[in-house]
Amino acid sequence: MRPYQIAATERILNRIEVSTTYKQYGGIEAGGYIWHTTGSGKTLTSFKTAQLASKLPYIDKVLFVVDRKDLDYQTMKEYDRFEKGAANSNTSTAVLQRQMEDPDARIIITTIQKLDIFVRKNKGHAAFRQHFVIIFDECHRSQFGDMHQAITKAFKNYHLFGFTGTPIFSVNAGTGKNPDLRTTQQAFGDKLHTYTIVDAINDGNVLPFRIDYVNTVKEKDDVKDSQVRAIDIEKAMGAPERIREIVRYTLEHFDQKTKRNSFYTLKGQRMAGFNSIFAVSSIPMAMKYYTEFKRQLAEQHRDLTIATIFSFAANEDDPEDGGEHWYYFNNKGKKVTDTDKKINGKTYYFNEDGEMQYGWHEEDGNAYYLGTEDEGWRAESKWLWLEKSGNNENDLDDDDDLEVVLDCSEDDNCDDEGWYWFQSSGKAYHDTGKKKINGKYYMFNEHGQMLYEWIDGKAVEQGSNAQLDGNLAKGELATTSVMRYYNEVEDGSRGNGWYQIDGAEDLDADGDTDWYYIDDGEVKYADGGSKDFATYDDDGAVYVQRIKIEGKYFSFNEKGQMQDGLQYCQADGGFYYFDANGYQKTGRVTSVENDDDDYTFYFNTKNGKNGLGYNGLKDDYLYFNGKRLDADDDYRLYYYDGDIYLTNTKGKVQKTSKKYDIENKGIAEDDVKVEISGKKVVSVTLASGKTIKAEDLIADAEAQFGKDVVTEDQIVSVPFIQLYDDDIYTYTNLAGTKAVEGWLGLNK
């Protein structure tokens, strides 16, 4: 490598290292461009750059992107000259996809066209999240358009570099549609290294050349082109008398300009003069000059070899001229015009001039898509990710009626890009509602765009964008019953099964990721019920319902969000517990959170009451709504179902008549004699000697709360009794809006 090649490579590697360190990848600040003149060895420089970049431990792949299919193979051959098998080329987008997914394919050579197709067909591909170095060879205008933007939008962690011998600056930039992508610096970033033709000539790396400019058209300085009408430039430039004079001048000065009679030494060889190139604008013009050269050489009896060389066409049409188009000629040599025609099993459309149509196309009030300018056949029975029809800049007819067909003008609230389904007839599907395609159901809006994620059924008819969530009118409330969920934009088919997703904005459930169960697009949710005895959170009353899914019970709220922990299910008349995965639990469960503390619960295992919080005595423990009735300290008296029980801190019911330290409020009541028959308390005798019979305790509790208040569907825990100075107090926590909490004097 020559010094300037080494310097350019080092600049690129340094930019990769610095931008990676500061996590600036994914933009022009992470890249740049190299300006090396034609013939200076850009391919070798780019190869060494790609080779060294691919060996960086944090770089997954290097993409070397060329612009024409012939250059793809040409570049591969050049790379093989430097190191056989160092890079991977591809003959199709399918091969490119396999290389993208192959961890051993570190350097990939592809065309910008194939890369663009891969990006469009593989939305959300894992490769786009990998760390890439992308190198564009001969970066010029063709890479400043939609393909360039699509590629840089798809990749997330990339460094973008361009090699060019003819950079585009503001002074020579065109007037493309994107004002932010008109120069090389706008597209690639900073100029990292320069090696111009002057540098190359001075170093002896490129042969010198001479340019003489002779103006054959006299123009007035004060006349602008826009003020002159109907000038036929082609006719003027191709006038026989002009061609004749230019050929005459060339022959007269040929020996002088090329120094054919002068001699010089190059690499030890004696050379005579220089060769020359005579460039013209078109093949017909070349034929005219060739004929005139032959005529004048014959008249002058001179011997001068003239050969014709045909260069490749420009990669992109100049927007200011008519551009080049594809035409089709039938077996009689007649150009096909103003019709659609099936060719080799594919349908093409031609305008009245015979130009093959491409992009969005309207025919008989239906919208079609005819591929790119190099394809042109009608899309049939396939999905395509496209710009909306109102953004169509490839339609040669520039038919504004397309915006009417799909109703997707700039004034509509629709996405700039989206998935479209083209039926077997080629017509773009654009009916609202669900449609079955390849065994799956999808939803569409009237613009033809596939809907995805949360969809408000009420909003579908309103004509909204491809993600309908969050598009309700101000003040309008959505209901869970009309909400539907379809998969993310990469798929879009009707949802089925469990999803951990962000909630619907229209249900005011966005911002939090929750589990939902989607059944053919419909959300499982708590449907109806009274709020009187619902559970509560920071947002108020929450109605929860048990729903059986695949043989297991889960709980959901009214927005469809799966619930866990202790839940009150009104329809089932009690409390249930659901673990962190949402499964309903049965039997003994420890460390259940309730009122900011952890408790032991027991849930029924019997059919019919499966999962319901247990009520009553079980294995000498007292439970209510599943909660074990523990004493906080020492022992506690509980009123339950017409009887009084004494439990310890583990919730175990006491059976022995003796003195106990009863849990108290205020001054402790120690050594309270408790008479117990079986498991039920008969009486208590205070330290003062006062004896209170169980029936009095029961009567006071029922007088305060009523016999029916202690019911399974209203109460978290039953009243418990505390004693103080000959007074009896009852304390309880009730669930529901009529909850009573605190100390109540029962004998006053």
Tab-separated table of C-alpha atoms in Angstrom, residues 20 23-27 30 58-61 126-134 152-160:
chain	number	residue	atom	x	y	z
A	20	THR	CA	-17.707	3.171	19.177
A	23	LYS	CA	-21.442	5.145	21.360
A	24	GLN	CA	-22.047	7.496	18.429
A	25	TYR	CA	-22.706	4.795	15.837
A	26	GLY	CA	-25.813	4.892	13.696
A	27	GLY	CA	-25.281	8.327	12.082
A	30	ALA	CA	-19.710	7.633	12.991
A	58	TYR	CA	-16.755	-5.429	18.445
A	59	ILE	CA	-17.544	-5.463	14.711
A	60	ASP	CA	-19.872	-8.243	13.534
A	61	LYS	CA	-19.712	-7.716	9.762
A	126	ALA	CA	-31.717	-9.581	13.817
A	127	ALA	CA	-28.828	-8.437	11.577
A	128	PHE	CA	-30.028	-4.838	11.817
A	129	ARG	CA	-29.174	-4.803	15.529
A	130	GLN	CA	-25.611	-6.058	14.961
A	131	HIS	CA	-22.546	-3.829	14.775
A	132	PHE	CA	-21.828	-3.158	11.075
A	133	VAL	CA	-19.255	-1.274	9.028
A	134	ILE	CA	-20.842	-0.321	5.694
A	152	THR	CA	-29.475	3.681	7.055
A	153	LYS	CA	-32.902	3.601	8.719
A	154	ALA	CA	-32.947	-0.213	8.994
A	155	PHE	CA	-29.472	-0.660	10.519
A	156	LYS	CA	-29.168	0.596	14.100
A	157	ASN	CA	-25.478	0.237	14.993
A	158	TYR	CA	-23.418	1.114	11.926
A	159	HIS	CA	-20.460	3.096	10.630
A	160	LEU	CA	-20.971	4.428	7.097
